[in-house]
PDB file as gemmi writes it, atoms N, CA and C in Angstrom:
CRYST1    1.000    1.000    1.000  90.00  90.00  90.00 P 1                      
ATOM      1  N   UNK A   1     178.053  13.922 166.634  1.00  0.00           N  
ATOM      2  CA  UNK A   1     176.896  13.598 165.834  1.00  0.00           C  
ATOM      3  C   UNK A   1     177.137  13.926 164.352  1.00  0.00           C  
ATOM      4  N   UNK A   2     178.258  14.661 163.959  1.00  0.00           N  
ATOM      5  CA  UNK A   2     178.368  15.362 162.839  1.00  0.00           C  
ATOM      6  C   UNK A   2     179.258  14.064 162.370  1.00  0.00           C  
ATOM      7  N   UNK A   3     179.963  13.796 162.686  1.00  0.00           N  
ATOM      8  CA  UNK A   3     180.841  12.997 162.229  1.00  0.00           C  
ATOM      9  C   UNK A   3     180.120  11.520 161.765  1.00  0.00           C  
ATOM     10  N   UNK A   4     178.982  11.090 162.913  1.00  0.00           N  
ATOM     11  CA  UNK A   4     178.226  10.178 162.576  1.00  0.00           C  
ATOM     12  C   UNK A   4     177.592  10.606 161.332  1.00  0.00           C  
ATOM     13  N   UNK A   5     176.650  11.613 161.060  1.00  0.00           N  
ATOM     14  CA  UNK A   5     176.213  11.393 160.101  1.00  0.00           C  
ATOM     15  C   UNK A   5     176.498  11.418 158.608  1.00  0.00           C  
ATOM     16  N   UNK A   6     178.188  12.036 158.473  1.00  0.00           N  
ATOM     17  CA  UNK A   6     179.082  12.035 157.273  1.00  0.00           C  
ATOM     18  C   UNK A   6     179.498  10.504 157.494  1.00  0.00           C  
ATOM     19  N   UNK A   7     179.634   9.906 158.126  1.00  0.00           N  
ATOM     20  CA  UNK A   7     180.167   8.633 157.680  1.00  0.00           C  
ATOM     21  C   UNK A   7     179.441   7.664 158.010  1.00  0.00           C  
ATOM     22  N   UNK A   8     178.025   7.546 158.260  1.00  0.00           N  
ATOM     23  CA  UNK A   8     177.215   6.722 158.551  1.00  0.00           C  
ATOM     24  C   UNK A   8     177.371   5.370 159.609  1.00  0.00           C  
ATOM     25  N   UNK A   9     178.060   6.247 160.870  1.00  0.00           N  
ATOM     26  CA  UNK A   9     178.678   5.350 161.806  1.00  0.00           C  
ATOM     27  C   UNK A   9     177.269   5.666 162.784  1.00  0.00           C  
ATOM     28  N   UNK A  10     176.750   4.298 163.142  1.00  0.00           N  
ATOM     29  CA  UNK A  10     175.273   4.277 164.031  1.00  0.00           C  
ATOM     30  C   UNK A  10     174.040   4.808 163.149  1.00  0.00           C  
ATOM     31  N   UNK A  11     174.171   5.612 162.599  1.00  0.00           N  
ATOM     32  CA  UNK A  11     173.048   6.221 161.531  1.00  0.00           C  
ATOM     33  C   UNK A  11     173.338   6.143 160.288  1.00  0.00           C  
ATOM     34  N   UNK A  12     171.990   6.808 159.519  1.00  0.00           N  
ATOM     35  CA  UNK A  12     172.000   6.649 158.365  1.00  0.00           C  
ATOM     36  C   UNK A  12     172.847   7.688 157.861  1.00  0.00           C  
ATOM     37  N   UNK A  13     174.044   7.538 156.964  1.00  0.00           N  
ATOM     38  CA  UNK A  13     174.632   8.499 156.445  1.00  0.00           C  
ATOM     39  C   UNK A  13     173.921   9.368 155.341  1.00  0.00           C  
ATOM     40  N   UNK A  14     174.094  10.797 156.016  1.00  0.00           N  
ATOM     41  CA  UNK A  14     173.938  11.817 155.679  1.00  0.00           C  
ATOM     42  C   UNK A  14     174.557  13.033 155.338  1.00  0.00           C  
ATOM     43  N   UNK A  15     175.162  13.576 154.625  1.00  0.00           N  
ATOM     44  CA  UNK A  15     176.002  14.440 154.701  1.00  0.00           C  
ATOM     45  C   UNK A  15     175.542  15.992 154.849  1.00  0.00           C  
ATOM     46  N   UNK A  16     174.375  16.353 153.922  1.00  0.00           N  
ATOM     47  CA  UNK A  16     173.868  16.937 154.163  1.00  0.00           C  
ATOM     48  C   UNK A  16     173.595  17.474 155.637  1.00  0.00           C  
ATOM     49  N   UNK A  17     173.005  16.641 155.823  1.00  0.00           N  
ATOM     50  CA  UNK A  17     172.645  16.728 157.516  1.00  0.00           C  
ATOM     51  C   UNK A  17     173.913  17.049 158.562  1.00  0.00           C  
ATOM     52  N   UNK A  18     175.180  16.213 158.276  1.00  0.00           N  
ATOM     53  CA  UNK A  18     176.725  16.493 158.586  1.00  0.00           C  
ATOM     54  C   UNK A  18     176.978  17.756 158.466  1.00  0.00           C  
ATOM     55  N   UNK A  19     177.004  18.599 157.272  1.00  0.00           N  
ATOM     56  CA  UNK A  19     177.548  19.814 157.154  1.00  0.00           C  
ATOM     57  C   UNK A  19     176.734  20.819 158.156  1.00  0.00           C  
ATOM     58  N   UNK A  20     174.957  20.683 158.084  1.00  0.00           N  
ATOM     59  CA  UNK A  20     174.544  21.733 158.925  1.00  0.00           C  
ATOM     60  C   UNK A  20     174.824  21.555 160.246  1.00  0.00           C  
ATOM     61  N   UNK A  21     175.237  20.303 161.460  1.00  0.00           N  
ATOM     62  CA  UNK A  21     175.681  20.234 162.056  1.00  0.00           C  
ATOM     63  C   UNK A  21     176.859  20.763 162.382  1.00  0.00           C  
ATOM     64  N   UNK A  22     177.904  20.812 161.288  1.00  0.00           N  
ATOM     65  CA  UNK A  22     179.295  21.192 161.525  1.00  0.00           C  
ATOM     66  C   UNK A  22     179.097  22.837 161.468  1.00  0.00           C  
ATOM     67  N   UNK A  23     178.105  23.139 161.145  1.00  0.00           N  
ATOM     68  CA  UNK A  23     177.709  24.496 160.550  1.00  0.00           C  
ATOM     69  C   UNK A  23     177.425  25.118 162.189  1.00  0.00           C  
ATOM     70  N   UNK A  24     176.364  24.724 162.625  1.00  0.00           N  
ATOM     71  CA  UNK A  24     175.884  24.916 163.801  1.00  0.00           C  
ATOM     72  C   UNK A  24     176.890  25.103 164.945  1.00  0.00           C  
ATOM     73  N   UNK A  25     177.816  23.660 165.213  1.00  0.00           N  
ATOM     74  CA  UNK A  25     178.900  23.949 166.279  1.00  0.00           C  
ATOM     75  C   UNK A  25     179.769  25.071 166.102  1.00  0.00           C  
ATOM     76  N   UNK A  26     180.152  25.201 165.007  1.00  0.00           N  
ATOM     77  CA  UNK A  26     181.376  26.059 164.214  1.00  0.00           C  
ATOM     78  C   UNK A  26     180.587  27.310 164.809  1.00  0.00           C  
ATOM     79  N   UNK A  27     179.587  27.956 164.741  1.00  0.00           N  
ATOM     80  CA  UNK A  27     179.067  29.250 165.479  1.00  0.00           C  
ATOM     81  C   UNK A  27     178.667  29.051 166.493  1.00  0.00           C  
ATOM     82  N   UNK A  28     178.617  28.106 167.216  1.00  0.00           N  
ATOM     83  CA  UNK A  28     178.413  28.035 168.687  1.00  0.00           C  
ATOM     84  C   UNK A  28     180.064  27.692 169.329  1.00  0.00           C  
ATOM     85  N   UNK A  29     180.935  27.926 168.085  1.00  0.00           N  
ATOM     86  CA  UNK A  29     182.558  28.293 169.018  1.00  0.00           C  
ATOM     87  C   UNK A  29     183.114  26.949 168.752  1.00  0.00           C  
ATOM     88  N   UNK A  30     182.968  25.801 168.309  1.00  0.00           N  
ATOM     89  CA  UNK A  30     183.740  24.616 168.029  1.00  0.00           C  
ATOM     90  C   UNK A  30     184.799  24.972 166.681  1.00  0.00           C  
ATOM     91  N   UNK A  31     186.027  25.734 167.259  1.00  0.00           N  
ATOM     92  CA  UNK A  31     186.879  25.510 165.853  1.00  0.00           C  
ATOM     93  C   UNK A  31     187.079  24.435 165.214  1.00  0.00           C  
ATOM     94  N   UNK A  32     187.196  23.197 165.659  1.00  0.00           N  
ATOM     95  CA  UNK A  32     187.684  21.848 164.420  1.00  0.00           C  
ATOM     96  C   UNK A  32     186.185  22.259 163.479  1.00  0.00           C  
ATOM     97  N   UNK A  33     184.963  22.838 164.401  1.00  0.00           N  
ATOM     98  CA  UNK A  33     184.341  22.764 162.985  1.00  0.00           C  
ATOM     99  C   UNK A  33     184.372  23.408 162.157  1.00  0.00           C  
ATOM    100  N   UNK A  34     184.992  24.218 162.270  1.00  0.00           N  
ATOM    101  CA  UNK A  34     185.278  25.469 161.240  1.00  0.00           C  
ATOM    102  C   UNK A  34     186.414  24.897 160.018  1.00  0.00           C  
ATOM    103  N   UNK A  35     186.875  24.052 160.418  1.00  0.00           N  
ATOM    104  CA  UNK A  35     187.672  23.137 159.647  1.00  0.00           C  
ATOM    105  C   UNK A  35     186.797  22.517 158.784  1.00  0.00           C  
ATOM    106  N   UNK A  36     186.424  21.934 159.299  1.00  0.00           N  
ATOM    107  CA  UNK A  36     185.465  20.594 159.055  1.00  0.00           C  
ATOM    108  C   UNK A  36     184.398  21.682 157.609  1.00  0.00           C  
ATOM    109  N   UNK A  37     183.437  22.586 157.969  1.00  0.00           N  
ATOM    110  CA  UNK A  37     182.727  23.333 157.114  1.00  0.00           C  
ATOM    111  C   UNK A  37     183.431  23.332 155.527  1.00  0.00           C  
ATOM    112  N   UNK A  38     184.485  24.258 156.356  1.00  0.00           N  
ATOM    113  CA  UNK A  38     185.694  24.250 155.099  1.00  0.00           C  
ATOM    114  C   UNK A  38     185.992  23.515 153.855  1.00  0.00           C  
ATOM    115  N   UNK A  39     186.360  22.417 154.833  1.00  0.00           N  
ATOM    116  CA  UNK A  39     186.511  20.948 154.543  1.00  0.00           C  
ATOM    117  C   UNK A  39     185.458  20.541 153.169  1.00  0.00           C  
ATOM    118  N   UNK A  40     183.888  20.795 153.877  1.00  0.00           N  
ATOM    119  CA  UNK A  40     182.886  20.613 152.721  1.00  0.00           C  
ATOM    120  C   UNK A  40     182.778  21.412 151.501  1.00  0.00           C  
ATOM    121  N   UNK A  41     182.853  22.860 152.072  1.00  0.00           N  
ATOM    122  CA  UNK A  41     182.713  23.902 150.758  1.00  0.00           C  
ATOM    123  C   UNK A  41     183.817  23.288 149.784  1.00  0.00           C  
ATOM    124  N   UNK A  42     185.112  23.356 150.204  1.00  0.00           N  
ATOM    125  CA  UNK A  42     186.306  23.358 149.051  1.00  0.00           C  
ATOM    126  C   UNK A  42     185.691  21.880 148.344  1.00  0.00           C  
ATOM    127  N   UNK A  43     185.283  20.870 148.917  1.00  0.00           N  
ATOM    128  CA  UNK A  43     185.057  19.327 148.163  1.00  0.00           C  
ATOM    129  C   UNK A  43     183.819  19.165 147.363  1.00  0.00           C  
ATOM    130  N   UNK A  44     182.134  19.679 147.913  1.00  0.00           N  
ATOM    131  CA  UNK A  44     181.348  19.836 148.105  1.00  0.00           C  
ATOM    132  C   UNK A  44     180.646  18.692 147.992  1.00  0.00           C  
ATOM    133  N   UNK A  45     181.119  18.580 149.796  1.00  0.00           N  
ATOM    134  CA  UNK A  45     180.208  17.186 150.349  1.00  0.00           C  
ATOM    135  C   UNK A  45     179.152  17.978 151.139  1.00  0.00           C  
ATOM    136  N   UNK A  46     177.872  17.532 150.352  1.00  0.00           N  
ATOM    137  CA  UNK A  46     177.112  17.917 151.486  1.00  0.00           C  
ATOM    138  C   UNK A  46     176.550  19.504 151.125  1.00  0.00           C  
ATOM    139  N   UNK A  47     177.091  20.198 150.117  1.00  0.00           N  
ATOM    140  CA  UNK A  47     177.033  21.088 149.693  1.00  0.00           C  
ATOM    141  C   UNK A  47     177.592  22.051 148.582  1.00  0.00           C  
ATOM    142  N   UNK A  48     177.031  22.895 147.996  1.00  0.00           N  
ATOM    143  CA  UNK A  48     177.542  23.264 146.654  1.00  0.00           C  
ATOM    144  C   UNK A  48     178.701  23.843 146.892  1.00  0.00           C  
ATOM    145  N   UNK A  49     179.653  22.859 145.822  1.00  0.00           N  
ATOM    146  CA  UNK A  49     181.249  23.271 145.954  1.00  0.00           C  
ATOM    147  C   UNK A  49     181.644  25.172 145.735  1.00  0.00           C  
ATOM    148  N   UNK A  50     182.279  25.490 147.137  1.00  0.00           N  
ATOM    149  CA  UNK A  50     182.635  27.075 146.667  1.00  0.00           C  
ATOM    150  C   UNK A  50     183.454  27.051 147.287  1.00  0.00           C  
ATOM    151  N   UNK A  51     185.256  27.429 146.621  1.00  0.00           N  
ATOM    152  CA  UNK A  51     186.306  27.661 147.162  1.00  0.00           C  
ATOM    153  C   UNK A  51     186.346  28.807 148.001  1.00  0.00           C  
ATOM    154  N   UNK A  52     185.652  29.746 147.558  1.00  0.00           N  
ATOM    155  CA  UNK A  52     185.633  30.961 147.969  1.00  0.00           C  
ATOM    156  C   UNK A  52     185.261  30.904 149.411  1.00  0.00           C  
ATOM    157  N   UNK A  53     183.957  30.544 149.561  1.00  0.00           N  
ATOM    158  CA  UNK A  53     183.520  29.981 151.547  1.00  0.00           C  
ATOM    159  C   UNK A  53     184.422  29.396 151.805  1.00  0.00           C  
ATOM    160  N   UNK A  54     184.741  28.359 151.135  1.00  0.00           N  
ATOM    161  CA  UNK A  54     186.150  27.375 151.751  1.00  0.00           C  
ATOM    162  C   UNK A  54     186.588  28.064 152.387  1.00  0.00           C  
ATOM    163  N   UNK A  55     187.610  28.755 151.595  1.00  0.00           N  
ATOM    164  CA  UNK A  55     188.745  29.513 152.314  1.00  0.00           C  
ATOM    165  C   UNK A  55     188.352  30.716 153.103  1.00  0.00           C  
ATOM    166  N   UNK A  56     186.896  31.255 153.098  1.00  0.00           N  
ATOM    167  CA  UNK A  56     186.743  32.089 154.705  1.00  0.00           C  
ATOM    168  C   UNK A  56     186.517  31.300 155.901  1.00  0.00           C  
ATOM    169  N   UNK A  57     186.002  30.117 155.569  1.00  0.00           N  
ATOM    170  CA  UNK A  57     185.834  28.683 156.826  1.00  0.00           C  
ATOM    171  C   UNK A  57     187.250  28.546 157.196  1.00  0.00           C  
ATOM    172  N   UNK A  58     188.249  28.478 156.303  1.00  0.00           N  
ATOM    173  CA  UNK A  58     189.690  27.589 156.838  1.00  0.00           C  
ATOM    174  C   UNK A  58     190.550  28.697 157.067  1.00  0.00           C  
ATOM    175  N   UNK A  59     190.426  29.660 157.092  1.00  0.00           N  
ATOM    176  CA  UNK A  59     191.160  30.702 157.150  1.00  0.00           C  
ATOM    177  C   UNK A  59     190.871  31.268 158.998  1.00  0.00           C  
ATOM    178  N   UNK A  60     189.297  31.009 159.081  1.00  0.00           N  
ATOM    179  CA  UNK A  60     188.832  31.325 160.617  1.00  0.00           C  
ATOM    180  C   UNK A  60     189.219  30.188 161.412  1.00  0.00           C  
ATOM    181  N   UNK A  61     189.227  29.024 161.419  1.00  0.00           N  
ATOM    182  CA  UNK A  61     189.854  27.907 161.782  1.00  0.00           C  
ATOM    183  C   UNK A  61     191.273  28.143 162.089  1.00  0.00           C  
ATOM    184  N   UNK A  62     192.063  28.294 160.977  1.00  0.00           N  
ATOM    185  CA  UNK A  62     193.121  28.966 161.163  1.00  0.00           C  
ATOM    186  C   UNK A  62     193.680  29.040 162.624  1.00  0.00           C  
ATOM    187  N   UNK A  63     192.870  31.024 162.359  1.00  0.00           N  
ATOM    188  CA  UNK A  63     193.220  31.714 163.576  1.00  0.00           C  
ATOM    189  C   UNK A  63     192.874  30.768 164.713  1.00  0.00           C  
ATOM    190  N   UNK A  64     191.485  30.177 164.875  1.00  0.00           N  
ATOM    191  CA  UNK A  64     190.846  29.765 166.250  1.00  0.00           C  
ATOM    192  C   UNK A  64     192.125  28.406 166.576  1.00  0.00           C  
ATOM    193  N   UNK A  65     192.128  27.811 165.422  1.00  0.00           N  
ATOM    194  CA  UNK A  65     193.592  26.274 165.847  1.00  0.00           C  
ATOM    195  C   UNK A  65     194.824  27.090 166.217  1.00  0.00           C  
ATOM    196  N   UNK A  66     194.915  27.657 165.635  1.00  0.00           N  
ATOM    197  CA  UNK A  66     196.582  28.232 165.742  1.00  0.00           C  
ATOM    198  C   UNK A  66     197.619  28.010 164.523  1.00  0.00           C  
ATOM    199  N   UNK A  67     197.026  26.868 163.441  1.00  0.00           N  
ATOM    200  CA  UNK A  67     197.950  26.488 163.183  1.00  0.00           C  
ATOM    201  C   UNK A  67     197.717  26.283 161.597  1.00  0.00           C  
ATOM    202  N   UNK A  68     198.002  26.138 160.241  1.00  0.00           N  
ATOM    203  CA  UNK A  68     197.880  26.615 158.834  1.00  0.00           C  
ATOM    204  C   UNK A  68     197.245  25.183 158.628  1.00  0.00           C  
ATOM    205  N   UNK A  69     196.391  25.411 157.457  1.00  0.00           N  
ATOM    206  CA  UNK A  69     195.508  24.236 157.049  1.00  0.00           C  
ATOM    207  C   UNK A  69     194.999  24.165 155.685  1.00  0.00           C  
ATOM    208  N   UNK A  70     195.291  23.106 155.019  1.00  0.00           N  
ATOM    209  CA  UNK A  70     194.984  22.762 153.643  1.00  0.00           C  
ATOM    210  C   UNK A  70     193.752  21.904 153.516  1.00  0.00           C  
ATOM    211  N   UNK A  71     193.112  22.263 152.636  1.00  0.00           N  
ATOM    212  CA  UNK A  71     191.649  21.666 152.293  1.00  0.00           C  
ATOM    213  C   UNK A  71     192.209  20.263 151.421  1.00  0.00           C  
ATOM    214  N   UNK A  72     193.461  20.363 150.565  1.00  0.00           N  
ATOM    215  CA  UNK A  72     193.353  19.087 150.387  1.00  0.00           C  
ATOM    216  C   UNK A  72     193.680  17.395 151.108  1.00  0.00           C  
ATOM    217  N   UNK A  73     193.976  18.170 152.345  1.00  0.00           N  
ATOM    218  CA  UNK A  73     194.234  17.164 153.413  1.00  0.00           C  
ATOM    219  C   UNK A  73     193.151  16.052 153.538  1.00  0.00           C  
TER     220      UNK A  73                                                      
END                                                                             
């Protein structure tokens, strides 16, 4: 649903609405969303740009993927 509403696939795109979704799974244990959060802070889609959250979002992702991750991907 998160993904729908950042790219306005079936719904109305929303991003806003995208991030608190990605927000939500990401603490109910979905690591890609912890990516994904990340993802918004460092760009600020959807929310006010802060590298600083960024990189505590992609850094917890991280650990939960296994595997190193760049926001400018």
């Amino acid at each position: 649903l998160a993904v729908s509403n950042e790219k306005g696939q079936g719904v109305r795109k929303n991003v806003k609405r995208a991030f608190a979704l990605y927000v939500d799974a990401a603490l109910h244990g979905d690591a890609q969303s912890y990516e994904e959060v990340g993802r918004h802070y460092y760009w600020g889609i959807g929310v006010v740009r802060d590298r600083r959250l960024a990189e505590i979002w992609l850094r917890r992702a991280e650990t939960l993927l296994g595997r190193a991750i760049e926001a400018e991907s």
